[in-house]
mmCIF file of C-alpha atoms and ligand atoms in Angstrom:
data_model
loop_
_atom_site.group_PDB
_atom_site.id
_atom_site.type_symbol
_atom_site.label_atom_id
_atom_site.label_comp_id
_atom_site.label_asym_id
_atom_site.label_seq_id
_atom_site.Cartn_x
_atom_site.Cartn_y
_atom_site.Cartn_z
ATOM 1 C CA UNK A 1 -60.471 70.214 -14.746
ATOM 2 C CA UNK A 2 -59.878 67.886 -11.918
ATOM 3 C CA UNK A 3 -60.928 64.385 -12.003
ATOM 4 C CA UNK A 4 -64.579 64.033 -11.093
ATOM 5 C CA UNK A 5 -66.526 60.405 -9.545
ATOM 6 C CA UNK A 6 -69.560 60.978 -11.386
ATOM 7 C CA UNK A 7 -70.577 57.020 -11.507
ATOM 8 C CA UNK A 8 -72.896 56.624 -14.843
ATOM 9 C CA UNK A 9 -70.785 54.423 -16.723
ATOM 10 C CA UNK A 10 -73.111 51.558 -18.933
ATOM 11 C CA UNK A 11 -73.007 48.057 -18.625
ATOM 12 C CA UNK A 12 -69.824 46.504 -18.244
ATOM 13 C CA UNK A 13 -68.726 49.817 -16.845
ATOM 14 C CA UNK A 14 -68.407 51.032 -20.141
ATOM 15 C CA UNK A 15 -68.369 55.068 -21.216
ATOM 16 C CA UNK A 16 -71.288 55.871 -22.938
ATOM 17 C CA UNK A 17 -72.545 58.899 -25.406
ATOM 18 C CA UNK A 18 -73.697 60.699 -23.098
ATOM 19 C CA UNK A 19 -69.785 61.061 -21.366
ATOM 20 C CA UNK A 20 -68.400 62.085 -24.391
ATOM 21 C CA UNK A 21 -71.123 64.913 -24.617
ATOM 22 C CA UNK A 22 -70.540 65.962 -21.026
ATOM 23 C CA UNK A 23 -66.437 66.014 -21.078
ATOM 24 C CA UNK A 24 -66.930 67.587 -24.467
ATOM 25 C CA UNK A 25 -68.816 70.560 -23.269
ATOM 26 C CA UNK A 26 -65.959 71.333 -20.690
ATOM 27 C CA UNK A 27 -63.062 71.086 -23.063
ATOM 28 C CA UNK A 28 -62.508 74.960 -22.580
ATOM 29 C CA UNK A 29 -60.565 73.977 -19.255
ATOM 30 C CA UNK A 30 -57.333 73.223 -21.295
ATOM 31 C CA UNK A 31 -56.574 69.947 -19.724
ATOM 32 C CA UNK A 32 -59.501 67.760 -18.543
ATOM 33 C CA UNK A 33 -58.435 64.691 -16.233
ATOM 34 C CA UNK A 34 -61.251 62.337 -16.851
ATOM 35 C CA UNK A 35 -62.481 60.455 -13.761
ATOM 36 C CA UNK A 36 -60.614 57.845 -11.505
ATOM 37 C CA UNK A 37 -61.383 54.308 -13.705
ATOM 38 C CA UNK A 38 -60.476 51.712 -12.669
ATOM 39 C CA UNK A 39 -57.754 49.195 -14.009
ATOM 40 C CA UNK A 40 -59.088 45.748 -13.050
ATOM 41 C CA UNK A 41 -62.690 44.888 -11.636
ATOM 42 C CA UNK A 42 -60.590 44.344 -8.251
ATOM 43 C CA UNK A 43 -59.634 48.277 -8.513
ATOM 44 C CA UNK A 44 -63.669 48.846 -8.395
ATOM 45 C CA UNK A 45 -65.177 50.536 -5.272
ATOM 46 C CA UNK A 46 -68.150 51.902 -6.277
ATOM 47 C CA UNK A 47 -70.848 51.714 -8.649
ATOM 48 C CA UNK A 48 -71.135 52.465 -12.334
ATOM 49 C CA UNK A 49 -67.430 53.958 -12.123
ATOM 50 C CA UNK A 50 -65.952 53.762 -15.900
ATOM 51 C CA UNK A 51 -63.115 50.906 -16.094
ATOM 52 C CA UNK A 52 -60.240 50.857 -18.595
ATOM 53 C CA UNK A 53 -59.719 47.164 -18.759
ATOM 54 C CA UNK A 54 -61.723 45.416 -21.581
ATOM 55 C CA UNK A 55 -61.838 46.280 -25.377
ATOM 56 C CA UNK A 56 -65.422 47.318 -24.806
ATOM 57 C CA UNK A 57 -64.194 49.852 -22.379
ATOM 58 C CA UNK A 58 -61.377 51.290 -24.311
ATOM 59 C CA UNK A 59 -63.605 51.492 -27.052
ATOM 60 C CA UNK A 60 -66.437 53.659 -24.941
ATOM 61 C CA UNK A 61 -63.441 56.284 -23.950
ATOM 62 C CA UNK A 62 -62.585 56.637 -27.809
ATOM 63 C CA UNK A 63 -66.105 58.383 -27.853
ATOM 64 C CA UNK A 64 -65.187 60.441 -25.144
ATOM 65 C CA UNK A 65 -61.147 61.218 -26.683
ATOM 66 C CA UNK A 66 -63.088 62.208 -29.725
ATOM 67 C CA UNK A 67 -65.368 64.359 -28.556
ATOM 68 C CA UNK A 68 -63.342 66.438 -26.874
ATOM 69 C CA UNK A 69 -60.172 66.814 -29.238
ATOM 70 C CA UNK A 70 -62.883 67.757 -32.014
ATOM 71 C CA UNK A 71 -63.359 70.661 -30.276
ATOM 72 C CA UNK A 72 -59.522 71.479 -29.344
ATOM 73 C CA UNK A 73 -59.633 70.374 -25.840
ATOM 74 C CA UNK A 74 -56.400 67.988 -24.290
ATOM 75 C CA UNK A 75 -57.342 65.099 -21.734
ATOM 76 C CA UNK A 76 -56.067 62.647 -19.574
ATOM 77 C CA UNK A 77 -56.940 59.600 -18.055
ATOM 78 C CA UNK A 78 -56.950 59.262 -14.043
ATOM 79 C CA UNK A 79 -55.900 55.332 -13.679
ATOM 80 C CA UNK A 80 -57.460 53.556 -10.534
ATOM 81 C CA UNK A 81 -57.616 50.914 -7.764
ATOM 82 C CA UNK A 82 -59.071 51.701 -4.873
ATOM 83 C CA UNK A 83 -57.458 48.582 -3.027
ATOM 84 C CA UNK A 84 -59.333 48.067 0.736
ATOM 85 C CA UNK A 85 -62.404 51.060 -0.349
ATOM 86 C CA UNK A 86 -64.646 48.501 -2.185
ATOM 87 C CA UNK A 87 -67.548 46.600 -0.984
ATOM 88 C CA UNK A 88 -67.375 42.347 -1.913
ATOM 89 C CA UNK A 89 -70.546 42.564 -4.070
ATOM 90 C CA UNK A 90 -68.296 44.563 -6.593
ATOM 91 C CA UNK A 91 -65.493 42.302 -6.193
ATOM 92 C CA UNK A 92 -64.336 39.172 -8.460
ATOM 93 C CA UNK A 93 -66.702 36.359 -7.071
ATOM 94 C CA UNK A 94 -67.953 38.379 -4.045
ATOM 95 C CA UNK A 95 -64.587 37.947 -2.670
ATOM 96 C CA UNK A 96 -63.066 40.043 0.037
ATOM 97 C CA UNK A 97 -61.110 43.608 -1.645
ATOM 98 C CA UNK A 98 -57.390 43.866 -1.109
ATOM 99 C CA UNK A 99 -55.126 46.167 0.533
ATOM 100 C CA UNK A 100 -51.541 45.890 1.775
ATOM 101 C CA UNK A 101 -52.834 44.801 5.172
ATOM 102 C CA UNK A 102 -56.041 43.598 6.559
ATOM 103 C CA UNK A 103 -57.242 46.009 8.473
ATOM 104 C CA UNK A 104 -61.033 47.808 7.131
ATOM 105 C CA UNK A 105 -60.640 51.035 5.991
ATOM 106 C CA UNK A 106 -62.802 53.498 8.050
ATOM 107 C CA UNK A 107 -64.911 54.627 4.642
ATOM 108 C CA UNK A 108 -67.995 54.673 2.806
ATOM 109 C CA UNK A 109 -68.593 53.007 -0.913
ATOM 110 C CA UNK A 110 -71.634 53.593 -2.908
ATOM 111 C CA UNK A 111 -73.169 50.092 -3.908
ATOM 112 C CA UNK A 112 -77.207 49.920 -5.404
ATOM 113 C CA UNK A 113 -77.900 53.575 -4.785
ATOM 114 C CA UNK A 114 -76.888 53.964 -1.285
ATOM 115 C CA UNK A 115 -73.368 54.396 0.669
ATOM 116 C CA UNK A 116 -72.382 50.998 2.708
ATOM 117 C CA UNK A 117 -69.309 50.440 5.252
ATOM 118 C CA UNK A 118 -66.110 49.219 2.971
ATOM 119 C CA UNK A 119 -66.182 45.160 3.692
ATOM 120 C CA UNK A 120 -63.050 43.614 5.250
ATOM 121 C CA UNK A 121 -60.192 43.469 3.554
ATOM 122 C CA UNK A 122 -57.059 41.004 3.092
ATOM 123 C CA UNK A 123 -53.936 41.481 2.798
ATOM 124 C CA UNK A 124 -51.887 40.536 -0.872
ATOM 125 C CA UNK A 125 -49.661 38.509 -1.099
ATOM 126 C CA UNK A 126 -46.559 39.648 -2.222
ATOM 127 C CA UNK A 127 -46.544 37.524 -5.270
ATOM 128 C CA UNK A 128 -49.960 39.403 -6.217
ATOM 129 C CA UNK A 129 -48.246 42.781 -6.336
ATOM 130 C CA UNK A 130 -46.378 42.397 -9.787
ATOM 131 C CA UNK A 131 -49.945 41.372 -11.165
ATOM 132 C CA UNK A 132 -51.120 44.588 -10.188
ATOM 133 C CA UNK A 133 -48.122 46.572 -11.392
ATOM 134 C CA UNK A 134 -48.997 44.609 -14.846
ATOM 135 C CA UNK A 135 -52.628 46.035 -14.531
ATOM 136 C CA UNK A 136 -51.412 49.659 -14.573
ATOM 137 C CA UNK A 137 -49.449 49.081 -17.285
ATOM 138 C CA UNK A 138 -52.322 47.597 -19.451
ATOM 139 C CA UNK A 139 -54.677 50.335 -18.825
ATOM 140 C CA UNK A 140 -52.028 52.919 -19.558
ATOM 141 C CA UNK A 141 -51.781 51.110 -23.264
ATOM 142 C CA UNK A 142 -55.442 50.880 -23.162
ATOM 143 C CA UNK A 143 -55.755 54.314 -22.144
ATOM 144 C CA UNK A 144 -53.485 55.442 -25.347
ATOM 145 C CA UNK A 145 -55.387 52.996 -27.485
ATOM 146 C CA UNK A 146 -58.323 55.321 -26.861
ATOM 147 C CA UNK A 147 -56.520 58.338 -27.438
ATOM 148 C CA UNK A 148 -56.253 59.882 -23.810
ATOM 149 C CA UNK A 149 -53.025 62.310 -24.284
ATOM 150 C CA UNK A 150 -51.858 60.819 -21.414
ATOM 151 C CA UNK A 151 -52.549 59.011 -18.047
ATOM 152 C CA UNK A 152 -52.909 60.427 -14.176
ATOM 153 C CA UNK A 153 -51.801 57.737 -11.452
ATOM 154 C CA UNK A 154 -54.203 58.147 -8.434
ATOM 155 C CA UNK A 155 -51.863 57.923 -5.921
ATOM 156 C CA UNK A 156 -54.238 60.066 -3.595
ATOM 157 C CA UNK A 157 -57.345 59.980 -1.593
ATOM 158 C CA UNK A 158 -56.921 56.864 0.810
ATOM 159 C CA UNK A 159 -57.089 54.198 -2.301
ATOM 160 C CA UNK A 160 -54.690 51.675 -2.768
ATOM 161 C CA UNK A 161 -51.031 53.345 -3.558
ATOM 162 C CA UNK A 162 -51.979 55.763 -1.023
ATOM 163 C CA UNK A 163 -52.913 52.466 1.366
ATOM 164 C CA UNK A 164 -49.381 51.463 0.756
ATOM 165 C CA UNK A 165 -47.580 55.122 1.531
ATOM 166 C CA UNK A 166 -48.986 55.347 5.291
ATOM 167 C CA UNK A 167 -47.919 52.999 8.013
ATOM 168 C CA UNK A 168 -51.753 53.449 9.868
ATOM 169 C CA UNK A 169 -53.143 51.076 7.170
ATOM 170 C CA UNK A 170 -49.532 49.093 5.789
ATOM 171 C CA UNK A 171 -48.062 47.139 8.303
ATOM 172 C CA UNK A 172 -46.192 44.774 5.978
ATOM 173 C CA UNK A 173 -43.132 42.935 7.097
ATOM 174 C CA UNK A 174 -41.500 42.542 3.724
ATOM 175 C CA UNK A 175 -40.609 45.167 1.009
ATOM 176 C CA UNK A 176 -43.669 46.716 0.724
ATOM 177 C CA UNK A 177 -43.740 47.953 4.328
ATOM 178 C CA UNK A 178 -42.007 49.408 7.258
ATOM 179 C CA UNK A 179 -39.379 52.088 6.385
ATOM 180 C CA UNK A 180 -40.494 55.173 3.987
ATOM 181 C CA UNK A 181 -38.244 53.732 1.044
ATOM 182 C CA UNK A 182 -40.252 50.212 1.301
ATOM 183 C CA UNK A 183 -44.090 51.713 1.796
ATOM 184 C CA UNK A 184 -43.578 53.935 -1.386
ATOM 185 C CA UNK A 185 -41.824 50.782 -3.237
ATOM 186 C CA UNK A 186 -45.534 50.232 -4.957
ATOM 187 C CA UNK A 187 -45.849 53.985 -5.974
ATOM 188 C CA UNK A 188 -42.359 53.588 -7.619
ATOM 189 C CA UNK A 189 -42.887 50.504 -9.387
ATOM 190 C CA UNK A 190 -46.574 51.699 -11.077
ATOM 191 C CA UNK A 191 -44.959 54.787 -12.058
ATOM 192 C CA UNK A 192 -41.576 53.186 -13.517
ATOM 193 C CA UNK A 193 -44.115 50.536 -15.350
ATOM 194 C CA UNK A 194 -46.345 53.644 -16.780
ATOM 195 C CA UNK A 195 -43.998 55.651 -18.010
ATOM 196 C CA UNK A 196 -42.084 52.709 -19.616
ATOM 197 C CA UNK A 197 -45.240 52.724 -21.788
ATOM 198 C CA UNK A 198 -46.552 55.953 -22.225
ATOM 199 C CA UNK A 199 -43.112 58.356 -21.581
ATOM 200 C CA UNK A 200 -42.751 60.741 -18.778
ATOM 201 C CA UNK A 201 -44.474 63.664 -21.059
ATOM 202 C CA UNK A 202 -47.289 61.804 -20.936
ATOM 203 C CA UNK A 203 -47.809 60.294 -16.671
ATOM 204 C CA UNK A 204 -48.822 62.551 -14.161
ATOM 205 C CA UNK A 205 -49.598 61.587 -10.540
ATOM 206 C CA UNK A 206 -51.882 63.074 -7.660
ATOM 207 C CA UNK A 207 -51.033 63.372 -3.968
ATOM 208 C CA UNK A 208 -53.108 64.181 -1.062
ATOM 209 C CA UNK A 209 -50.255 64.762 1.549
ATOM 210 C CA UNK A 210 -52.492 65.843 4.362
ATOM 211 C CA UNK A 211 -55.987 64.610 3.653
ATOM 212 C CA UNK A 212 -57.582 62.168 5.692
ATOM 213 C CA UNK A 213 -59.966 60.688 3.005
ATOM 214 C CA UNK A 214 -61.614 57.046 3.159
ATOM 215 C CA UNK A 215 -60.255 56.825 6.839
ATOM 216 C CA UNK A 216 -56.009 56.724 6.162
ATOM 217 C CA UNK A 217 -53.298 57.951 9.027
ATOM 218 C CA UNK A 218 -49.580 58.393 8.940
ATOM 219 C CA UNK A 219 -47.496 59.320 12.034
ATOM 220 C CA UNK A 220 -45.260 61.764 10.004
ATOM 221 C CA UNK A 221 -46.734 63.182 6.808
ATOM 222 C CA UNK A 222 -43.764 65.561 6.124
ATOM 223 C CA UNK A 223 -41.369 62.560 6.080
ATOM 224 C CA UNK A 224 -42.999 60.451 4.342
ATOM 225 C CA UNK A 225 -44.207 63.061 1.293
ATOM 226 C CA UNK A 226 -40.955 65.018 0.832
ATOM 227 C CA UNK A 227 -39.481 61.907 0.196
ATOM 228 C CA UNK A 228 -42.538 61.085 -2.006
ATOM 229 C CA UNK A 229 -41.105 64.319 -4.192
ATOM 230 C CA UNK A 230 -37.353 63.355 -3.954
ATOM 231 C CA UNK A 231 -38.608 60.144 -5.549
ATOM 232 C CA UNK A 232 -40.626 61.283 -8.130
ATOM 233 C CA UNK A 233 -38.215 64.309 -9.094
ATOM 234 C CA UNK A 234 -35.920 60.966 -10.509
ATOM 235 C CA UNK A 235 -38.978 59.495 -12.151
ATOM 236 C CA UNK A 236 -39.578 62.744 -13.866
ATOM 237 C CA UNK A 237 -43.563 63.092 -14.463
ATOM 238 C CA UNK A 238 -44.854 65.706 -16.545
ATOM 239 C CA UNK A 239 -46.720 66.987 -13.436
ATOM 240 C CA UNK A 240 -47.204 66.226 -9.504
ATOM 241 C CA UNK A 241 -51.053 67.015 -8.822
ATOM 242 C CA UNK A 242 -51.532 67.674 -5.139
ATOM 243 C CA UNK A 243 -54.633 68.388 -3.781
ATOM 244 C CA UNK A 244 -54.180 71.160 -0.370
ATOM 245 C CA UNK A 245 -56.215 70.142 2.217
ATOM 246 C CA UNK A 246 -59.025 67.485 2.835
ATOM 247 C CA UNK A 247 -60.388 66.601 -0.212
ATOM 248 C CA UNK A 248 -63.631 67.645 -1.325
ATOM 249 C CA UNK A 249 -63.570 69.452 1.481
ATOM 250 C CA UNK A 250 -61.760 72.704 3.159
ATOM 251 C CA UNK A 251 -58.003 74.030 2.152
ATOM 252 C CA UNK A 252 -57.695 74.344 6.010
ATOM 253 C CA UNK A 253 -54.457 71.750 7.525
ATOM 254 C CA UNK A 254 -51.649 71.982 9.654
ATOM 255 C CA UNK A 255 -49.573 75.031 8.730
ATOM 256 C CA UNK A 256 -46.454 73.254 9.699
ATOM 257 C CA UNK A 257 -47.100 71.350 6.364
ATOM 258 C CA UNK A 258 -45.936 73.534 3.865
ATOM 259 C CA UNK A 259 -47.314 72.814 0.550
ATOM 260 C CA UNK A 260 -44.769 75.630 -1.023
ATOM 261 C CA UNK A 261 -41.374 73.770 0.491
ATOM 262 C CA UNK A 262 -42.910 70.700 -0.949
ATOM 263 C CA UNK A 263 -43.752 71.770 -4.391
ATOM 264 C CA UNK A 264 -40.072 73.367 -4.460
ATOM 265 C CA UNK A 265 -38.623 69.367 -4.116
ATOM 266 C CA UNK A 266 -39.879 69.135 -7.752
ATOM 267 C CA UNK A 267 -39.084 71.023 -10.629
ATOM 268 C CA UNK A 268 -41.593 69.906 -12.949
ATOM 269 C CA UNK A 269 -44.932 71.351 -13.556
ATOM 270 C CA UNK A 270 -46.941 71.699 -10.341
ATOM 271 C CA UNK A 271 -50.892 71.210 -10.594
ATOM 272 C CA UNK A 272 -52.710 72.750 -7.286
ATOM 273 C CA UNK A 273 -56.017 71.517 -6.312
ATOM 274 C CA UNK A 274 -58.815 72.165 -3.556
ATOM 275 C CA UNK A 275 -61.350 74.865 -2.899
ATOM 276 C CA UNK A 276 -59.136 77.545 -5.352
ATOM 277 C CA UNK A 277 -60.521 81.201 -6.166
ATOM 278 C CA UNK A 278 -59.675 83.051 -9.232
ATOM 279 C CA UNK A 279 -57.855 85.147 -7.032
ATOM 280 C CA UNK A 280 -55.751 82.593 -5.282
ATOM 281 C CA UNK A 281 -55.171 80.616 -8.469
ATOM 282 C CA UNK A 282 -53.668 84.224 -9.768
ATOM 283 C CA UNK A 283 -51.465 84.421 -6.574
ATOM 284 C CA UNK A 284 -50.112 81.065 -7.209
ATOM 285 C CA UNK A 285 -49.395 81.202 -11.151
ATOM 286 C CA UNK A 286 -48.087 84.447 -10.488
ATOM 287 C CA UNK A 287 -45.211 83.579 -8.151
ATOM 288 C CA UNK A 288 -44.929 80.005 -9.796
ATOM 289 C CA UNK A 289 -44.743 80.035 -13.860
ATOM 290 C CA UNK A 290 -44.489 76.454 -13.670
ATOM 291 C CA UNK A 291 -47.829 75.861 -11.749
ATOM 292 C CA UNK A 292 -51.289 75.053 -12.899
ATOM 293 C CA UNK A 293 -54.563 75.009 -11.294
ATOM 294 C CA UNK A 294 -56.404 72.325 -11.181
ATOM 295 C CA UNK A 295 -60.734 73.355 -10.704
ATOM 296 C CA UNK A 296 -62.888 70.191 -9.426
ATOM 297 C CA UNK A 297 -66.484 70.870 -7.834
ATOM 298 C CA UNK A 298 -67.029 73.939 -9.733
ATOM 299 C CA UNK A 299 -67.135 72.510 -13.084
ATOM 300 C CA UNK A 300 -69.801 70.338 -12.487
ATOM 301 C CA UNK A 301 -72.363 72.879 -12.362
ATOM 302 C CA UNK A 302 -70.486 75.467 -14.765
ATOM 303 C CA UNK A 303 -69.385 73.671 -17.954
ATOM 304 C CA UNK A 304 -67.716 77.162 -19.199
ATOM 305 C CA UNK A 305 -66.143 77.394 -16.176
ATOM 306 C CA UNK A 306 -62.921 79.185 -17.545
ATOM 307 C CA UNK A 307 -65.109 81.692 -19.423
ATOM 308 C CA UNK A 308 -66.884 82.795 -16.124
ATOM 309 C CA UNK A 309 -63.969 83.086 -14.315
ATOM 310 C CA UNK A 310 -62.603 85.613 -17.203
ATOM 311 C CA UNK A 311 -65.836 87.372 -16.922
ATOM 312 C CA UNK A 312 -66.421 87.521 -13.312
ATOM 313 C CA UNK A 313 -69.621 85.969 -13.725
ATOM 314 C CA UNK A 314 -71.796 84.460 -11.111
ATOM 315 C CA UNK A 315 -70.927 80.788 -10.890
ATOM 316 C CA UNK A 316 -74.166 77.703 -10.424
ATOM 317 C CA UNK A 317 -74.654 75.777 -7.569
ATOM 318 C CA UNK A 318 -74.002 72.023 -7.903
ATOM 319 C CA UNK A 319 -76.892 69.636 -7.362
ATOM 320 C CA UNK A 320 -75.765 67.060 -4.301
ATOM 321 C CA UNK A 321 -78.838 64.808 -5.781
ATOM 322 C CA UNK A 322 -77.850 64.266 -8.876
ATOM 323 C CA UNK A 323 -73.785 63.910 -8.310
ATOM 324 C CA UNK A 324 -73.697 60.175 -8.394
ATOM 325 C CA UNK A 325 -75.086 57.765 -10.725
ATOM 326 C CA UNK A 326 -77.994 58.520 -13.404
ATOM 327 C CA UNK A 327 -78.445 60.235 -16.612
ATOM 328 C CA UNK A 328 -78.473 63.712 -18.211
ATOM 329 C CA UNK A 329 -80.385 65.267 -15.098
ATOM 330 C CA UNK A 330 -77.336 67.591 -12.924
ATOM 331 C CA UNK A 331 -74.703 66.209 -15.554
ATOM 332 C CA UNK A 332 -74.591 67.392 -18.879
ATOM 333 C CA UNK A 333 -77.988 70.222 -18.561
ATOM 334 C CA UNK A 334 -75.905 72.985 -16.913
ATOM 335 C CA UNK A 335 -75.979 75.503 -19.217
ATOM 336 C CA UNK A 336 -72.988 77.826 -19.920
ATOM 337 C CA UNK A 337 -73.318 81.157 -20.320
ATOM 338 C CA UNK A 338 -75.261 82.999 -23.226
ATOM 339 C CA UNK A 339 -72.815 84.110 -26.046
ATOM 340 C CA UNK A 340 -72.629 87.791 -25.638
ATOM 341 C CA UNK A 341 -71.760 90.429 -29.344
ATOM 342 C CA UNK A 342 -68.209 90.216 -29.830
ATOM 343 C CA UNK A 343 -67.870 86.794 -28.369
HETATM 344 C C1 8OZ B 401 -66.066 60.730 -4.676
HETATM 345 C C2 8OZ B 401 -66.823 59.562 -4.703
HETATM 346 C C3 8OZ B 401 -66.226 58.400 -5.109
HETATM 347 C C4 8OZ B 401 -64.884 58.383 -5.471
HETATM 348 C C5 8OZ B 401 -61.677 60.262 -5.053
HETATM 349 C C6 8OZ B 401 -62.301 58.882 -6.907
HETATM 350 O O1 8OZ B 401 -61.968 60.766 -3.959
HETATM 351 C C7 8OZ B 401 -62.695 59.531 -5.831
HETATM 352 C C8 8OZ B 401 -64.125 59.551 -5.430
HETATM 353 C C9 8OZ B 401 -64.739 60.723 -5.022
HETATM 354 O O2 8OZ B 401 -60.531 60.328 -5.502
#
């Protein structure tokens, strides 16, 4: 199960009850990757997201561990900071978000019920960077504290790592910019600094080579991502999650960008992501024993998800109402399907 904004943490951004009932009934998927949380109130970009920084918080994701190892499910934690994509009322102080430059990212956040233009950002300073590199590593022991079997970096989607990979929106002048080696210097460093606490069997990391999400550019995506893989084939992750295509939207995107030369860069386990059939997800496990498939949208409205695909059987429609932000209503009221004789 892919990792899911759903946006009805408690107070203090805590995980609440009704979480732990909601991952819990889609444990069946094998590996969950619980939602993007963020690592720092900084790393916040849109309401009522979960955080992993304070005891409280750690302590609300226990519920959540819990529920779903009690009934034999495995799940991760996607680790977050969406860098320029926040909005200064959910900032330290009001203050302005960060990014690696200070240029506004061309993207929405969702602040008091209703989606607002991402406020100006500034650039960090460089001497901020190893602060943030600290952060990561704090949630990841957090993260383990609560009993998450291990820890996704979201390195994908516009947010801050990915901020730092593309030259449209880092035009830094020291280390952290210019040449490919320098721009992915920040990706290195977080993942060095997680796996240093949690071990490579337990950090995975998600890419979105090609997708233009929360307003990002790059001149030359191939460049810049196969030597993305070369770099993390030496950091050795237990997987490289890449979502194909715009995200949460179409698979469609340049041929010339060839998601199967990519994936061949790195030998570890391969998770695929974005608008995947039974069918296609077949295809690709079939040719690839060391791939996965990783199902986002589609368990939101069909908790048994991996039980209808078995069967064939029709799949719900999601509710676009009730997809961000408030309670049991389009969240944890899909029902699965009715146990059949000889289930
Ligand atoms: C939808 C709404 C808010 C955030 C992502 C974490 O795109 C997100 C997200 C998705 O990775």
């Amino acid at each position: 199960m892919a990792p899911l904004t759903r946006s009805r943490a408690g107070a203090g951004f805590v995980p609440t009850p009704l979480m732990a009932e909601y991952y819990a009934q889609r444990a069946s998927a094998g590996l969950i990757i619980a939602e993007a949380s963020q690592i720092s109130q900084q790393g916040q970009g849109y309401q009522d997201t979960p955080g992993i920084y304070s005891q409280e918080q750690t302590d609300g994701w226990r519920l959540v561990t819990d529920a779903v190892h009690a009934v034999g499910g495995h799940i991760f934690l996607q680790l977050w900071h969406v860098g320029r994509v926040s909005h200064s009322s959910l900032q330290p102080d009001g203050g302005q978000p960060v990014g690696p430059s200070a240029i506004q990212a061309d993207a929405l956040t969702f602040v008091d019920g209703a989606f607002v233009t991402a406020s100006q950002p500034r650039a960090l300073a460089l001497d901020e960077i190893s602060g943030i590199v600290q952060a990561y590593r704090q949630a990841t022991r957090n993260a383990l504290e609560a009993g998450f079997d291990g820890v996704e970096i979201h390195a994908a989607n516009g947010y801050l790592i990915d901020q730092f990979l593309r030259d449209g929106s880092n035009h830094r002048n020291d280390r952290y910019g210019g040449s490919i080696e320098n721009r992915s210097r920040f990706l290195r460093e977080v993942m060095a600094a997680v796996i240093e606490e949690a071990g490579v069997g337990r950090v995975g990391v998600r890419l979105s080579p090609v997708s233009p999400a929360n307003g990002v550019s790059n001149a030359d995506n191939w460049a810049l991502f196969e030597s993305v893989f070369d770099q993390l084939e030496q950091l050795a992750p237990v997987y490289v999650h890449v979502i194909e295509g715009a995200t949460m939207s179409s698979r469609d995107h340049d041929p010339e960008f060839d998601f199967q030369r990519l994936r061949a860069r790195f030998s570890g386990t391969y998770i695929a992501n974005n608008g995947y059939t039974s069918e296609l997800a077949h295809a690709l496990t079939a040719k690839d024993p060391n791939a996965l498939v990783a199902f986002g949208r589609s368990f939101i409205a069909n908790p048994d998800l991996v039980r209808r695909l078995k069967l064939n059987a029709p799949l719900q429609r999601l509710d676009k109402q009730t997809l961000y932000g408030g309670g049991a209503a389009g969240y944890t009221d899909y029902p699965a399907l009715a146990m059949q004789p000889g289930d």
